Every structure is written in structure tokens, then in C-alpha cells.
mmCIF file of C-alpha atoms and ligand atoms in Angstrom:
data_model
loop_
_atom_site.group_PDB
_atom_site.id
_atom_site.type_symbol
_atom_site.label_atom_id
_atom_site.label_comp_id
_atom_site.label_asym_id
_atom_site.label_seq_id
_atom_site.Cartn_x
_atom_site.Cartn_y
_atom_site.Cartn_z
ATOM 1 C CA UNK A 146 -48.891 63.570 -3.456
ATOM 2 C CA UNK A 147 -52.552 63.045 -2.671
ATOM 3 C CA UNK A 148 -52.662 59.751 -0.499
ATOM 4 C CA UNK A 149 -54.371 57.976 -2.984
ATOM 5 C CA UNK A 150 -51.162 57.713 -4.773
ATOM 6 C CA UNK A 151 -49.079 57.070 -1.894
ATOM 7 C CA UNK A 152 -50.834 53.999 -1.288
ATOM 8 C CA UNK A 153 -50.539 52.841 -4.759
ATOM 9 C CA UNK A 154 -46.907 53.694 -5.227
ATOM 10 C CA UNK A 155 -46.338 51.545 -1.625
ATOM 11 C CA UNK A 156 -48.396 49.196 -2.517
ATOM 12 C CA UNK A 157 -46.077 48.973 -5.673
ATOM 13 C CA UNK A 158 -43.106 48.625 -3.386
ATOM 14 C CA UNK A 159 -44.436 46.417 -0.975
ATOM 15 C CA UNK A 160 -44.955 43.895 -4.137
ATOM 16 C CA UNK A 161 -41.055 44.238 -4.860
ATOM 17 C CA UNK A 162 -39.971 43.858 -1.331
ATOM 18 C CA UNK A 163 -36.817 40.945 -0.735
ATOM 19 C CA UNK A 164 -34.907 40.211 1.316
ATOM 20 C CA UNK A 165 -31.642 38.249 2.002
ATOM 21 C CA UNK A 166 -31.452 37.870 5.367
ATOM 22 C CA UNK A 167 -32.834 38.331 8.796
ATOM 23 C CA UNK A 168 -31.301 42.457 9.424
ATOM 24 C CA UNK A 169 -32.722 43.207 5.664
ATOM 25 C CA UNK A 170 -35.844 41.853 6.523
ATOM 26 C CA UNK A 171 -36.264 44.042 9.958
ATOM 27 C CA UNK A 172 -35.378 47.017 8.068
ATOM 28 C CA UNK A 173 -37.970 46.746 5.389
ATOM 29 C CA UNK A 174 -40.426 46.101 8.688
ATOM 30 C CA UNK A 175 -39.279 49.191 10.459
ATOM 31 C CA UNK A 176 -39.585 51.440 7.129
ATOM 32 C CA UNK A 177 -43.123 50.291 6.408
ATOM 33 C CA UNK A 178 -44.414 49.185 9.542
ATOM 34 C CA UNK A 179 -42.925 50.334 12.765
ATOM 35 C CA UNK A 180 -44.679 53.487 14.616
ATOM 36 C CA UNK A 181 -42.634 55.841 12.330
ATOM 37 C CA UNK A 182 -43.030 53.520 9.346
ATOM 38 C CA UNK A 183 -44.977 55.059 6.168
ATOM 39 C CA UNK A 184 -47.347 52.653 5.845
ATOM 40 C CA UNK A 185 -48.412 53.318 9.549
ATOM 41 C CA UNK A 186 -47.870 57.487 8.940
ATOM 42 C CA UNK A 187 -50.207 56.972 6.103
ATOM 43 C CA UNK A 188 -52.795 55.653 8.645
ATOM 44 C CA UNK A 189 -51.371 58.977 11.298
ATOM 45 C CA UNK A 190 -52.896 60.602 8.049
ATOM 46 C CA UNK A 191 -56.487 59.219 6.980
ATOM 47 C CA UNK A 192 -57.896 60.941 9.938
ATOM 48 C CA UNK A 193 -57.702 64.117 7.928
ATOM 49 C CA UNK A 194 -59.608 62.159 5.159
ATOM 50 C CA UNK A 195 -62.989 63.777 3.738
ATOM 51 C CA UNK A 196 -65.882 61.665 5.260
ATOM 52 C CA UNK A 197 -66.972 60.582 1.714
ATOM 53 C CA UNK A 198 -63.079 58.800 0.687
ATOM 54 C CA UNK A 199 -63.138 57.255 3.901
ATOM 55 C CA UNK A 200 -64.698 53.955 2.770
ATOM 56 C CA UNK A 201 -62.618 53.900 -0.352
ATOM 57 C CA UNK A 202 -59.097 54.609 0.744
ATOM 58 C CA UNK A 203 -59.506 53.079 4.191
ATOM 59 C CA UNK A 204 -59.925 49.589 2.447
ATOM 60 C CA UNK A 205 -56.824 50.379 0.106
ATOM 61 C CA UNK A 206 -55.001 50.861 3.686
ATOM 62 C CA UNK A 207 -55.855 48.072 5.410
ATOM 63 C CA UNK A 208 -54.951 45.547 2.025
ATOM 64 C CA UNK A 209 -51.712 47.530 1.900
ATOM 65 C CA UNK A 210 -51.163 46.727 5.516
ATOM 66 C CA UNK A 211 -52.010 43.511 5.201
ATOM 67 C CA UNK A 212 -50.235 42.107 2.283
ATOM 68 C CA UNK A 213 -46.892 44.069 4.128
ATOM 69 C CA UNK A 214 -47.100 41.923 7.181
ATOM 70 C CA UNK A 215 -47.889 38.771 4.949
ATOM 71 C CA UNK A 216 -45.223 39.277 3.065
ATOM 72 C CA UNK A 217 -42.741 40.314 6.000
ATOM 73 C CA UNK A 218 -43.956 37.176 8.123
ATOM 74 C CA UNK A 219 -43.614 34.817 4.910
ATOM 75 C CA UNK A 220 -39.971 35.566 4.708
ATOM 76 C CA UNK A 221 -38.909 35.660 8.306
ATOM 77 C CA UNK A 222 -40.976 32.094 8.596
ATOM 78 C CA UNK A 223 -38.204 31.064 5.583
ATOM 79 C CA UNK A 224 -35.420 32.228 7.395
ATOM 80 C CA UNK A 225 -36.157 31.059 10.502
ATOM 81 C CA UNK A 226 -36.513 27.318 9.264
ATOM 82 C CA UNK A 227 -32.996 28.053 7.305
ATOM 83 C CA UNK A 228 -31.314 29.317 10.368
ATOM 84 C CA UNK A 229 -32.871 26.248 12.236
ATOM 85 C CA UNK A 230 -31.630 23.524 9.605
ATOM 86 C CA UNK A 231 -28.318 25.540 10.186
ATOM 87 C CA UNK A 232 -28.507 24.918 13.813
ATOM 88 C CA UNK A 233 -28.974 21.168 13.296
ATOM 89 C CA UNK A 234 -25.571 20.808 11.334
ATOM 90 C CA UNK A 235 -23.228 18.474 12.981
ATOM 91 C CA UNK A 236 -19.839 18.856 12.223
ATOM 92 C CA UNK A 237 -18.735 15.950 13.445
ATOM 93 C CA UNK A 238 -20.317 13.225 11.382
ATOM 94 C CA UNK A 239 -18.439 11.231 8.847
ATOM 95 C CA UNK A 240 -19.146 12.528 5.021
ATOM 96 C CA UNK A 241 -22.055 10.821 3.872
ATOM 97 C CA UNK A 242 -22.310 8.631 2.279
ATOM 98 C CA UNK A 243 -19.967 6.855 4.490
ATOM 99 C CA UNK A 244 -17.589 4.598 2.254
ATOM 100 C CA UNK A 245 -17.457 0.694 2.669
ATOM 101 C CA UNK A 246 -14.080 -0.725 2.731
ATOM 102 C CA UNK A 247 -13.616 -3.703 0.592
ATOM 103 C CA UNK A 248 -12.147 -7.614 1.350
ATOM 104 C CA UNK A 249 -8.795 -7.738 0.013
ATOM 105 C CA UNK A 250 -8.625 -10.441 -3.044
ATOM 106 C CA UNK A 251 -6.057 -12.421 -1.320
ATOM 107 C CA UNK A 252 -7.935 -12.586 1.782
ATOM 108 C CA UNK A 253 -11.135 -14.211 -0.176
ATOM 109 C CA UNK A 254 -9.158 -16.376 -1.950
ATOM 110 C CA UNK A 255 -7.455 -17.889 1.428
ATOM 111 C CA UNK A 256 -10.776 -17.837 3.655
ATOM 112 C CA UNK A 257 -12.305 -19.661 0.030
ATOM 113 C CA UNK A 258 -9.617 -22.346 0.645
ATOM 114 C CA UNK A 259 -9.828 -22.425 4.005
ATOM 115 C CA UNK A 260 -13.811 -22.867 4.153
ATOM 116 C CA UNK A 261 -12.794 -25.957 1.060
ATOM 117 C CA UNK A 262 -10.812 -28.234 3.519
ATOM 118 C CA UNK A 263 -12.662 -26.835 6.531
ATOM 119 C CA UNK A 264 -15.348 -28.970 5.115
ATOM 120 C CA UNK A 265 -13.255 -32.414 5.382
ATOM 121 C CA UNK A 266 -12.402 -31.856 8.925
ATOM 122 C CA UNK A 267 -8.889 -29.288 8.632
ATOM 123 C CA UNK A 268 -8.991 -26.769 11.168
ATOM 124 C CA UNK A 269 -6.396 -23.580 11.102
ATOM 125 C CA UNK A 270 -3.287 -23.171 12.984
ATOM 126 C CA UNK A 271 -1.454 -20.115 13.000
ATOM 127 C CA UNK A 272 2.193 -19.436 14.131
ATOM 128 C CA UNK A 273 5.022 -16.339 13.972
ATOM 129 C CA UNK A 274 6.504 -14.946 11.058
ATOM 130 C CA UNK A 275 9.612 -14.521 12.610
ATOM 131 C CA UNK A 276 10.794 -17.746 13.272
ATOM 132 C CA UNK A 277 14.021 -20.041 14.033
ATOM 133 C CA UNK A 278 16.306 -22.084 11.955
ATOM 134 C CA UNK A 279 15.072 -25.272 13.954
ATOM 135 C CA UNK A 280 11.011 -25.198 13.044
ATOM 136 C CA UNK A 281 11.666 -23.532 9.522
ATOM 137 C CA UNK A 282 14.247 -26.112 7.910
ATOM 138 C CA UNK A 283 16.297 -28.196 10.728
ATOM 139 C CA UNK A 284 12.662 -30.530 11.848
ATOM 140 C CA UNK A 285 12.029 -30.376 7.787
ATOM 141 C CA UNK A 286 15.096 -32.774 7.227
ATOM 142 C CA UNK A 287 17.070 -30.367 5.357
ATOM 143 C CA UNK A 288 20.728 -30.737 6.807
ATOM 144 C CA UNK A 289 23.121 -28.406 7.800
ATOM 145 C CA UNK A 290 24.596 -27.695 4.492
ATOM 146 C CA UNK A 291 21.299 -28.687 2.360
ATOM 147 C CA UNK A 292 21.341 -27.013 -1.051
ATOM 148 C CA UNK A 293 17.966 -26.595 -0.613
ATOM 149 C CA UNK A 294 18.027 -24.286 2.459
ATOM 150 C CA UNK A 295 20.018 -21.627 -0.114
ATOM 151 C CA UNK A 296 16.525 -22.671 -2.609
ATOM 152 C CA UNK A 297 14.605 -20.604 -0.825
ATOM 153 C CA UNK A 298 16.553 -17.567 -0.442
ATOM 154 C CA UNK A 299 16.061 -16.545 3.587
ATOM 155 C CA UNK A 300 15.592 -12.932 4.798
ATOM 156 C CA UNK A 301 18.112 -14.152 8.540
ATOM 157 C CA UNK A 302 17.494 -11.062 11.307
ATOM 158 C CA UNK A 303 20.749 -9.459 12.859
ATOM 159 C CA UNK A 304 21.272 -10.381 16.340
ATOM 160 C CA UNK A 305 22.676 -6.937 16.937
ATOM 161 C CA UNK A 306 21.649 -4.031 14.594
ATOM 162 C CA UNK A 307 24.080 -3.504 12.141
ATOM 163 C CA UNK A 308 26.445 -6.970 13.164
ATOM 164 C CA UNK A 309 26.047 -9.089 10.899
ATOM 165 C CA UNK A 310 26.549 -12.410 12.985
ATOM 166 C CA UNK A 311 25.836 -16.329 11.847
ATOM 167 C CA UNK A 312 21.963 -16.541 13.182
ATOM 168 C CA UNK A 313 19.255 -18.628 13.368
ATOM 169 C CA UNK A 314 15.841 -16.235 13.614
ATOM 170 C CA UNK A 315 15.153 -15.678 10.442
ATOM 171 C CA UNK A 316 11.544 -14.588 8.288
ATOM 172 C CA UNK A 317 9.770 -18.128 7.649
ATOM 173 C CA UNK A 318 10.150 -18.569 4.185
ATOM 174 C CA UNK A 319 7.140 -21.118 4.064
ATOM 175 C CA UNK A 320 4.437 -22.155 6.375
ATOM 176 C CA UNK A 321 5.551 -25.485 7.119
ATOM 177 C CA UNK A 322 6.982 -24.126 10.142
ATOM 178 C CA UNK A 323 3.445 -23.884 11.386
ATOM 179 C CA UNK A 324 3.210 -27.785 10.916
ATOM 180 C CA UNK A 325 6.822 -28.311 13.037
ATOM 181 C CA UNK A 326 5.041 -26.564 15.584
ATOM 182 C CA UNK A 327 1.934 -28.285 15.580
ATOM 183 C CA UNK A 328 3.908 -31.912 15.361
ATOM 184 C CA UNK A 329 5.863 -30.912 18.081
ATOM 185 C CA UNK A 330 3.452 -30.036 20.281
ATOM 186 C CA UNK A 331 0.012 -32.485 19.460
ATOM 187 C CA UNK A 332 -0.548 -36.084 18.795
ATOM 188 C CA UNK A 333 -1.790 -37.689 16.186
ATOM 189 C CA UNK A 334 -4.927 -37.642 14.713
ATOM 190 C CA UNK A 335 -3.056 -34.368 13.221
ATOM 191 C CA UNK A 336 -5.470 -31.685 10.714
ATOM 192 C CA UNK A 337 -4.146 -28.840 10.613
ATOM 193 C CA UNK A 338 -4.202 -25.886 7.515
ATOM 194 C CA UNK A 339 -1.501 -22.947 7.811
ATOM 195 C CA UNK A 340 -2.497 -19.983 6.116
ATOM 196 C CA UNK A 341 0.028 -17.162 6.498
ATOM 197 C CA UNK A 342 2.471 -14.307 4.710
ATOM 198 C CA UNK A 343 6.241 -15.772 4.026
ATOM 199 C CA UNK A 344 9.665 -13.841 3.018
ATOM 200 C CA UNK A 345 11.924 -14.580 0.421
ATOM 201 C CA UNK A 346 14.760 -12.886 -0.562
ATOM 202 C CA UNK A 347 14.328 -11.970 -4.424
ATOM 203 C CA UNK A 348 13.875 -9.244 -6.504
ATOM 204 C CA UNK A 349 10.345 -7.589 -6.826
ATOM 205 C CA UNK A 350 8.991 -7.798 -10.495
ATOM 206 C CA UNK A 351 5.664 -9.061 -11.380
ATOM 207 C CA UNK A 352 6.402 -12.519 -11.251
ATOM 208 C CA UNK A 353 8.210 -12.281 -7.893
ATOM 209 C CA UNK A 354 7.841 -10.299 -4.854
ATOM 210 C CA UNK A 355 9.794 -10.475 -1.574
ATOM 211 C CA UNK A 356 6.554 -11.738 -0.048
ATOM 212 C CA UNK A 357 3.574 -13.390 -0.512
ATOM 213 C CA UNK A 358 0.767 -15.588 0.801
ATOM 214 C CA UNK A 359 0.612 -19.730 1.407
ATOM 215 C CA UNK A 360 -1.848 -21.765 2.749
ATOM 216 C CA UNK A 361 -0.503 -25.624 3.641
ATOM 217 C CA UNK A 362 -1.836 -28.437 4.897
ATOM 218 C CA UNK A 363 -0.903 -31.110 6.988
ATOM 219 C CA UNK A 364 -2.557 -34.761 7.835
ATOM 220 C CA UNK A 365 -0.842 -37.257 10.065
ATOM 221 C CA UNK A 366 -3.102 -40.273 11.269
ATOM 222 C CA UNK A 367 -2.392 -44.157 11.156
ATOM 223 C CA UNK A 368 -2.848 -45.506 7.722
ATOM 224 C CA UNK A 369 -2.908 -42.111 5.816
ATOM 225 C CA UNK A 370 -2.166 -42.674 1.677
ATOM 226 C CA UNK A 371 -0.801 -41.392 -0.934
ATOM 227 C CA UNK A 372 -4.391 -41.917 -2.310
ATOM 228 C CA UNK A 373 -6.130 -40.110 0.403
ATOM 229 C CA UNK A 374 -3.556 -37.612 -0.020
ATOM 230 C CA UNK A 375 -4.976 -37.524 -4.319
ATOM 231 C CA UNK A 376 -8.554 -37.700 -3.453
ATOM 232 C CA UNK A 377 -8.452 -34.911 -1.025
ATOM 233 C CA UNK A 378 -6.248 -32.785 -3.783
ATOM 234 C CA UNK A 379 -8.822 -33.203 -6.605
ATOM 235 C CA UNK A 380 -11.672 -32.304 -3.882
ATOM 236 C CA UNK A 381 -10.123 -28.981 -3.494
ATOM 237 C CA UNK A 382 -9.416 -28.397 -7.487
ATOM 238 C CA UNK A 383 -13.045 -29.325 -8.491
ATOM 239 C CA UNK A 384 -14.681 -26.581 -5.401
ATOM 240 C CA UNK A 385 -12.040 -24.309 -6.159
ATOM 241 C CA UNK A 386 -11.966 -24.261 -9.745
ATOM 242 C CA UNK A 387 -15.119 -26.005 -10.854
ATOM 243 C CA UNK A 388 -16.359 -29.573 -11.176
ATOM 244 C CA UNK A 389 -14.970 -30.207 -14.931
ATOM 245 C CA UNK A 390 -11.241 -29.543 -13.503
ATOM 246 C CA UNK A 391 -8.624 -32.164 -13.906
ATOM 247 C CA UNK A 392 -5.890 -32.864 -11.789
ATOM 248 C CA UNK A 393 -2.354 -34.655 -12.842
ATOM 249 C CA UNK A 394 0.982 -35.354 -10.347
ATOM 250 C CA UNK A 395 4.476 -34.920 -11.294
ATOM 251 C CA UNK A 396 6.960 -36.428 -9.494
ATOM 252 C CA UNK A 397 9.148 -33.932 -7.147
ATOM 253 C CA UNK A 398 11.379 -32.956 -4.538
ATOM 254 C CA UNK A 399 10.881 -31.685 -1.332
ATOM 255 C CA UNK A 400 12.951 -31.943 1.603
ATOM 256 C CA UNK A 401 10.556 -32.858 3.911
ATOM 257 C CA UNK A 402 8.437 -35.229 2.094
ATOM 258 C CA UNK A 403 8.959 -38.523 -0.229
ATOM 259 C CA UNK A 404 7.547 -39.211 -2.316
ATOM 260 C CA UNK A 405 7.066 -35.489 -3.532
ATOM 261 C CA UNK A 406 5.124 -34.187 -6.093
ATOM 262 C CA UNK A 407 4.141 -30.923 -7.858
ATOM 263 C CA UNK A 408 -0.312 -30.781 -8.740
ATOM 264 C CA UNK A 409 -1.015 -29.284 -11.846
ATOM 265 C CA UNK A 410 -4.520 -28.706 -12.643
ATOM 266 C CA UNK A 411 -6.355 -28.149 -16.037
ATOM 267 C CA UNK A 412 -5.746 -24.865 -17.143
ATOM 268 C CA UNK A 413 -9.020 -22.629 -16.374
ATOM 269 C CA UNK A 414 -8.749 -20.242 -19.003
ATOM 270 C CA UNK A 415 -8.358 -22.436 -22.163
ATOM 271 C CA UNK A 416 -10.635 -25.337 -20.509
ATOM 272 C CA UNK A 417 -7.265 -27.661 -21.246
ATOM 273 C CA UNK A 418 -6.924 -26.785 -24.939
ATOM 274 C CA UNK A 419 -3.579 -24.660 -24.903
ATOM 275 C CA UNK A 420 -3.749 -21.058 -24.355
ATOM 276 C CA UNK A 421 -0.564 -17.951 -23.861
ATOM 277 C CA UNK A 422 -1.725 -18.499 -19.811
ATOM 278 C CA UNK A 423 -0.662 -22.107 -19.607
ATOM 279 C CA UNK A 424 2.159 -21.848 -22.594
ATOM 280 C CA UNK A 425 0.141 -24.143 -24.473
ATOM 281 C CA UNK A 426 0.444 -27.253 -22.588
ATOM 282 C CA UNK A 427 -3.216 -27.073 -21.020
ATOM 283 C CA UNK A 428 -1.841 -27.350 -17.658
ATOM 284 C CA UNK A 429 -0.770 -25.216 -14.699
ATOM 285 C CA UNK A 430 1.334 -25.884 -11.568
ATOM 286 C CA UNK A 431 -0.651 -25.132 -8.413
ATOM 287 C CA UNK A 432 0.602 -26.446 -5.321
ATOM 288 C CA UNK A 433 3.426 -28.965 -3.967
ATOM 289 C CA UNK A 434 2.468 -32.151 -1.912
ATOM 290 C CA UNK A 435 4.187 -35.209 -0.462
ATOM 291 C CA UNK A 436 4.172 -38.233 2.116
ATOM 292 C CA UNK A 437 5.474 -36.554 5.048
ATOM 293 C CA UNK A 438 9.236 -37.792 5.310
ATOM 294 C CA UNK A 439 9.673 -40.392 8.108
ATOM 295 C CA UNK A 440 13.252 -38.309 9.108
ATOM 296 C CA UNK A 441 10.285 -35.245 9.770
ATOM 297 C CA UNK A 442 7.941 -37.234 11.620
ATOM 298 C CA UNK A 443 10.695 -38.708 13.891
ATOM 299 C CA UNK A 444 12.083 -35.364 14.574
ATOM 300 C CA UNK A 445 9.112 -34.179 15.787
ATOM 301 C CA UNK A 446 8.502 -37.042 18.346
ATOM 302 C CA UNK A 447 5.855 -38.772 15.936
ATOM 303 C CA UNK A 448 6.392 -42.865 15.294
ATOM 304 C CA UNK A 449 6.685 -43.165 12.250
ATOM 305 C CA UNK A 450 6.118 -46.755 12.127
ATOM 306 C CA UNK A 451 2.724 -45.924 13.617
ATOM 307 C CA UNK A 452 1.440 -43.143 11.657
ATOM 308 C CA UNK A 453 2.044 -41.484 8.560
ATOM 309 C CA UNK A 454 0.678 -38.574 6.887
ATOM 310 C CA UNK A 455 0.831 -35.954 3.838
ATOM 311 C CA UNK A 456 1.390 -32.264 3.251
ATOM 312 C CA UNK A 457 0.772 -29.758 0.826
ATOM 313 C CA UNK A 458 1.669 -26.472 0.300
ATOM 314 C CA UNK A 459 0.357 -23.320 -2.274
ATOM 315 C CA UNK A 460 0.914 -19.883 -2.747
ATOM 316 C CA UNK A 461 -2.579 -18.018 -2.564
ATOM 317 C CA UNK A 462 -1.408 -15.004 -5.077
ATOM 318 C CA UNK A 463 -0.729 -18.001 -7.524
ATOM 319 C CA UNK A 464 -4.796 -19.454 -7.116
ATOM 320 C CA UNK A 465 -5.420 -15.688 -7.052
ATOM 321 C CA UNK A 466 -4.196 -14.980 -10.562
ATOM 322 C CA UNK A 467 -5.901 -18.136 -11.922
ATOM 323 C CA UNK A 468 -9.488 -16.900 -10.321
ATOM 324 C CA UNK A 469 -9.002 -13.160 -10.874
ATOM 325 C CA UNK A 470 -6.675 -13.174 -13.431
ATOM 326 C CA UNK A 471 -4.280 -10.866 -12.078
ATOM 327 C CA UNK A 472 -1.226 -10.530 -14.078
ATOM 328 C CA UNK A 473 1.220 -8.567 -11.909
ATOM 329 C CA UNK A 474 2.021 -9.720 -8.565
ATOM 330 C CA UNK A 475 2.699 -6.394 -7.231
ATOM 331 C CA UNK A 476 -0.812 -5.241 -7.509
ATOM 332 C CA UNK A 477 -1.681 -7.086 -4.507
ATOM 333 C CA UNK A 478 0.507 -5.180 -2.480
ATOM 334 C CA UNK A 479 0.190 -1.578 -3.627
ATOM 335 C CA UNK A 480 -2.936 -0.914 -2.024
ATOM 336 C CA UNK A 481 -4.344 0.946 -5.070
ATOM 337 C CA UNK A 482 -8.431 1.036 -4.670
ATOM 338 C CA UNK A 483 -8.832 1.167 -8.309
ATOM 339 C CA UNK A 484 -7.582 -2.587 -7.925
ATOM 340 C CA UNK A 485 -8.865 -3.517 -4.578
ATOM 341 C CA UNK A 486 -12.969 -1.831 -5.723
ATOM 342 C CA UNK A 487 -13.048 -4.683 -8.371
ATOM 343 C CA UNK A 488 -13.507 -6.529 -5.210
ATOM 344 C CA UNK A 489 -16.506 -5.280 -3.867
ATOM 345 C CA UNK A 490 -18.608 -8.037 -5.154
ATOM 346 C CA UNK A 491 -17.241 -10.703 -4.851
HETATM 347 N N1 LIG B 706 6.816 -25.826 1.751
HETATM 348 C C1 LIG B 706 6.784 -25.968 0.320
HETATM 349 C C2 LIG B 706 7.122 -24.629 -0.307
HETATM 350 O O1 LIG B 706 7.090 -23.624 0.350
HETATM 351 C C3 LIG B 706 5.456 -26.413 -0.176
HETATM 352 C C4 LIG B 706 5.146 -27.819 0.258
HETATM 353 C C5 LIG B 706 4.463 -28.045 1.421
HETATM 354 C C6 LIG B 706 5.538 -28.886 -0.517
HETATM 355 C C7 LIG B 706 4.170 -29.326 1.826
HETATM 356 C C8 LIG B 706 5.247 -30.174 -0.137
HETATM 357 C C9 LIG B 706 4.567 -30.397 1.028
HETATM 358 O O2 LIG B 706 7.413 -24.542 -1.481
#
């Protein structure tokens, strides 16, 4: 083959030339361009050209040359900048994009309360879930034998694994412990709110669960109303429910407090009209309150002919179904973040 068409038909190739990676790429160099290479044997060769091609073909040469190492230095440039993006991997980053966890419902409703009555002077007091017999009913005023202490169904803790023996540690089954703590252990002027988890021993269905969330409340001063205990009651309704909400008392019974009473508010859904949520009535049961009992206040080294004070207590799955509408109590528990996403914004 005369050169002329040698350096057409590489030329031809050289067009065509790919690569996919770094040892293909050096081969293609070393079969057109290396010392043995045919591009650079065709150049071995053009000394034997006739004087009068020498112009023509010599040009052909060089722009066969020259789009070869274009081409070859345009693809090692690529996979150089691969190779160093490769390099720059790190392996032990978190998956982008990095996912936000979300606040559990429960937990905004009870820092929403909390914030409510932090803003009329109640400031938090925690205590243990495991408790005794004397701060969860014996300073309440329930007696020995109460009914009452078998109305709240009590998880009680074996002394001894697997001996069942009469004890008195047992799983608070409301936060008021928290408050027989408190009384026992400050004076009067007493604020105090007790958020917390308490145990109760029934069956799990969606109404009921073996668990769940309170927030009470507790103020003991001198002169402290049933009126102050109202006006601080429909405070919380109206910020926690809206301004429109209504409030009404029933009488009750509590142990620990007389008078009792149970705080219904309007219902939220129906706007007071009757709906399935409130059975048609227009109201719903919220929270329990009282007068602290005297009996309490003297057991816990307060003077009851000096001061006197209320209490209230609520269940914050029960203000969480009437915000978020949740209708099965076990969805707070189960962790599922189909449930818990629906949270984000809030
Ligand atoms: N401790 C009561 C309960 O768990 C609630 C309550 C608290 C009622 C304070 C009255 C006063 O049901």
C-alpha cells in the first residue's frame, strides 16, 4: 500500500479510537505512537519519499500525528479526573442526605403544656418511675384497704425474682407521687408540674395501654381557691385548644383531694354541636382536679390551717388524640415512622 493510503486508512482509525480505561488507552498509544508504533514507522518511511510528495504527504503526517496525541491526551485527561474523583470517595460518611429524626407527638404535646403553665409561674419537677407504696398512695390519703388503691390496677416489683412476696415498690401508677415528694421535701409557696410515663396494669387495646403519659400540677400557697384553681384551668383550655373553648366541672372523687372534680372541655371537633368524637354530648373529659385534701397536706408536714392548695392531673395521649386526632393509642408506642413523619412539622 502506497503511503498515501496508509495515512488515510490510520487516519480513519485514529478517528474511531476509544477507550475504556487507562491500560486500553496506553495500548492504542504504543500501537500508533511509541518508537515501533505505525504512525511513527510511517514517519521511519517518508525519508524514502520522492522530493516532489514531500510537501504533500509530510503535512498529511504531521495532522495524523497530531490529532493521535490530541485524541490520546483528551482521554487520559478524562480518566485521570475520574480516577481522582475516585480517590476523593470517603467511605465513611453518613448517606447523604443525612435523615432528620423527628419530635415524638407526645413529647410536643407535653413540652406545649408545659411551656402553657410555665407561663403562670409552674416550674417542672421530675421523680422515679419506680416508686414506693408510701409517696404513690399512703401520703395521698388512700388507706390501707382503700378500694381505690385496686382502681388503679398497680404493676408491684418482686422483692426476689420469681417470689412473689407482699411489697411496697411498685411502678407509679400516676404522677402525684412527684407532688408527695415535692410536699415532703419544700415549703410552701409550692408550683410544681409533673410530667412523666405511669404503669397500669390493663390490657393493651386502643383505648388502653399498660402505659402512658401524665402531666399534673400542683399549687399550695396561703389562700389558694377553688376559683384560682378554675381560672387557671380555663387558661390552659383556651392556649391549648383555642380561645372559643369552654370549660365545665363535674363533681368527683379523688382520694387525695375534696372537693374533686373531672374538666370537660368543649369538644374541638364538632365546635360543641355533637359529633361520633364526643358521643354527641359536645363535651369531652380532659383532666381531673381538686382542693388538695387537708389528710394530704398534713401528711406531708404542710399546715393545713395555713395553706391550702389544688391539683390536677391529665393524661397527655388523651390531649394528644384531641390535637392530632389519633384514634389508636398504640400508635404512640410502636415506633412506626410512617406515624411519627406526620410530625415533622409541627
Ligand atoms: N392522679 C389522678 C389520676 O391519675 C389525677 C388527679 C391529679 C386528679 C390531681 C386530681 C388531682 O387519675
Amino acid at each position: 500500500m502506497a503511503i498515501k493510503e496508509r495515512i488515510e486508512d490510520l487516519l480513519e482509525q485514529v478517528e474511531q479510537m476509544s477507550a475504556s480505561n487507562a491500560d486500553e488507552l496506553e495500548a492504542l498509544r504504543i500501537k500508533y505512537l511509541s518508537k515501533k508504533g505505525e504512525i511513527t514507522t510511517l514517519f521511519n518511511e517518508f525519508r524514502e519519499v520522492p522530493a516532489d510528495q514531500k510537501r504533500e504527504l509530510g503535512q498529511a503526517l504531521n495532522a495524523l500525528r497530531q490529532k493521535a496525541e490530541t485524541s490520546i491526551n483528551t482521554m487520559r485527561e478524562q480518566f485521570e479526573a475520574q480516577s481522582a474523583k475516585a480517590d476523593r470517595l470517603d467511605l465513611t460518611r453518613t448517606p447523604d442526605p443525612i435523615e432528620l429524626g423527628t419530635r415524638h407527638p407526645l413529647s410536643l404535646v407535653r413540652e406545649e403544656i408545659v411551656d402553657i403553665f410555665s407561663r403562670i409561674g409552674f416550674t417542672v419537677a421530675e421523680g422515679p418511675e419506680v416508686e414506693d407504696d408510701k409517696h404513690v398512695y399512703g401520703l395521698l390519703n388512700f388507706a390501707p384497704e382503700h378500694p381505690a388503691r385496686d382502681m388503679q390496677d398497680t404493676f408491684f416489683i418482686e422483692k426476689e425474682p420469681g417470689i412473689q412476696k407482699p411489697t411496697d415498690i411498685l411502678l407509679r401508677s400516676h404522677t402525684s407521687s412527684v407532688q408527695t415528694r415535692v410536699m415532703t421535701t419544700q415549703k410552701p409557696p409550692i408550683r410544681v408540674l409533673c410530667p412523666g410515663r405511669v404503669y397500669r396494669n390493663e390490657a393493651i387495646s386502643a383505648r388502653a395501654h399498660c402505659f402512658f403519659h401524665q402531666v399534673e400540677g400542683l399549687y399550695i400557697d396561703k389562700n389558694v381557691s377553688f376559683a384560682d384553681l378554675k381560672e387557671a384551668l380555663l387558661y390552659f383550655a383556651k392556649e391549648m385548644f383555642g380561645a372559643d373553648t369552654q370549660i365545665r366541672l363535674r363533681p368527683s372523687y379523688f382520694p387525695f383531694t375534696e372537693p374533686s372534680a373531672e374538666m370537660d372541655i368543649s369538644c374541638n371537633i364538632c365546635g360543641g354541636k355533637g359529633c361520633s368524637f364526643c358521643k354527641g354530648t359536645g363535651w369531652v373529659e380532659i383532666l381531673g382536679c381538686g382542693m388538695v385534701d387537708p389528710n394530704v397536706l398534713e401528711a406531708c408536714g404542710i399546715d393545713s390551717k395555713v395553706y391550702s392548695g389544688y391539683a390536677f392531673g391529665m393524661g397527655v395521649e388523651r390531649i394528644a388524640n384531641l390535637k392530632y386526632r389519633v384514634k389508636d393509642l398504640r400508635l404512640f408506642s410502636e415506633n412506626d415512622i410512617r406515624f411519627l413523619r406526620q410530625f415533622e412539622s409541627c
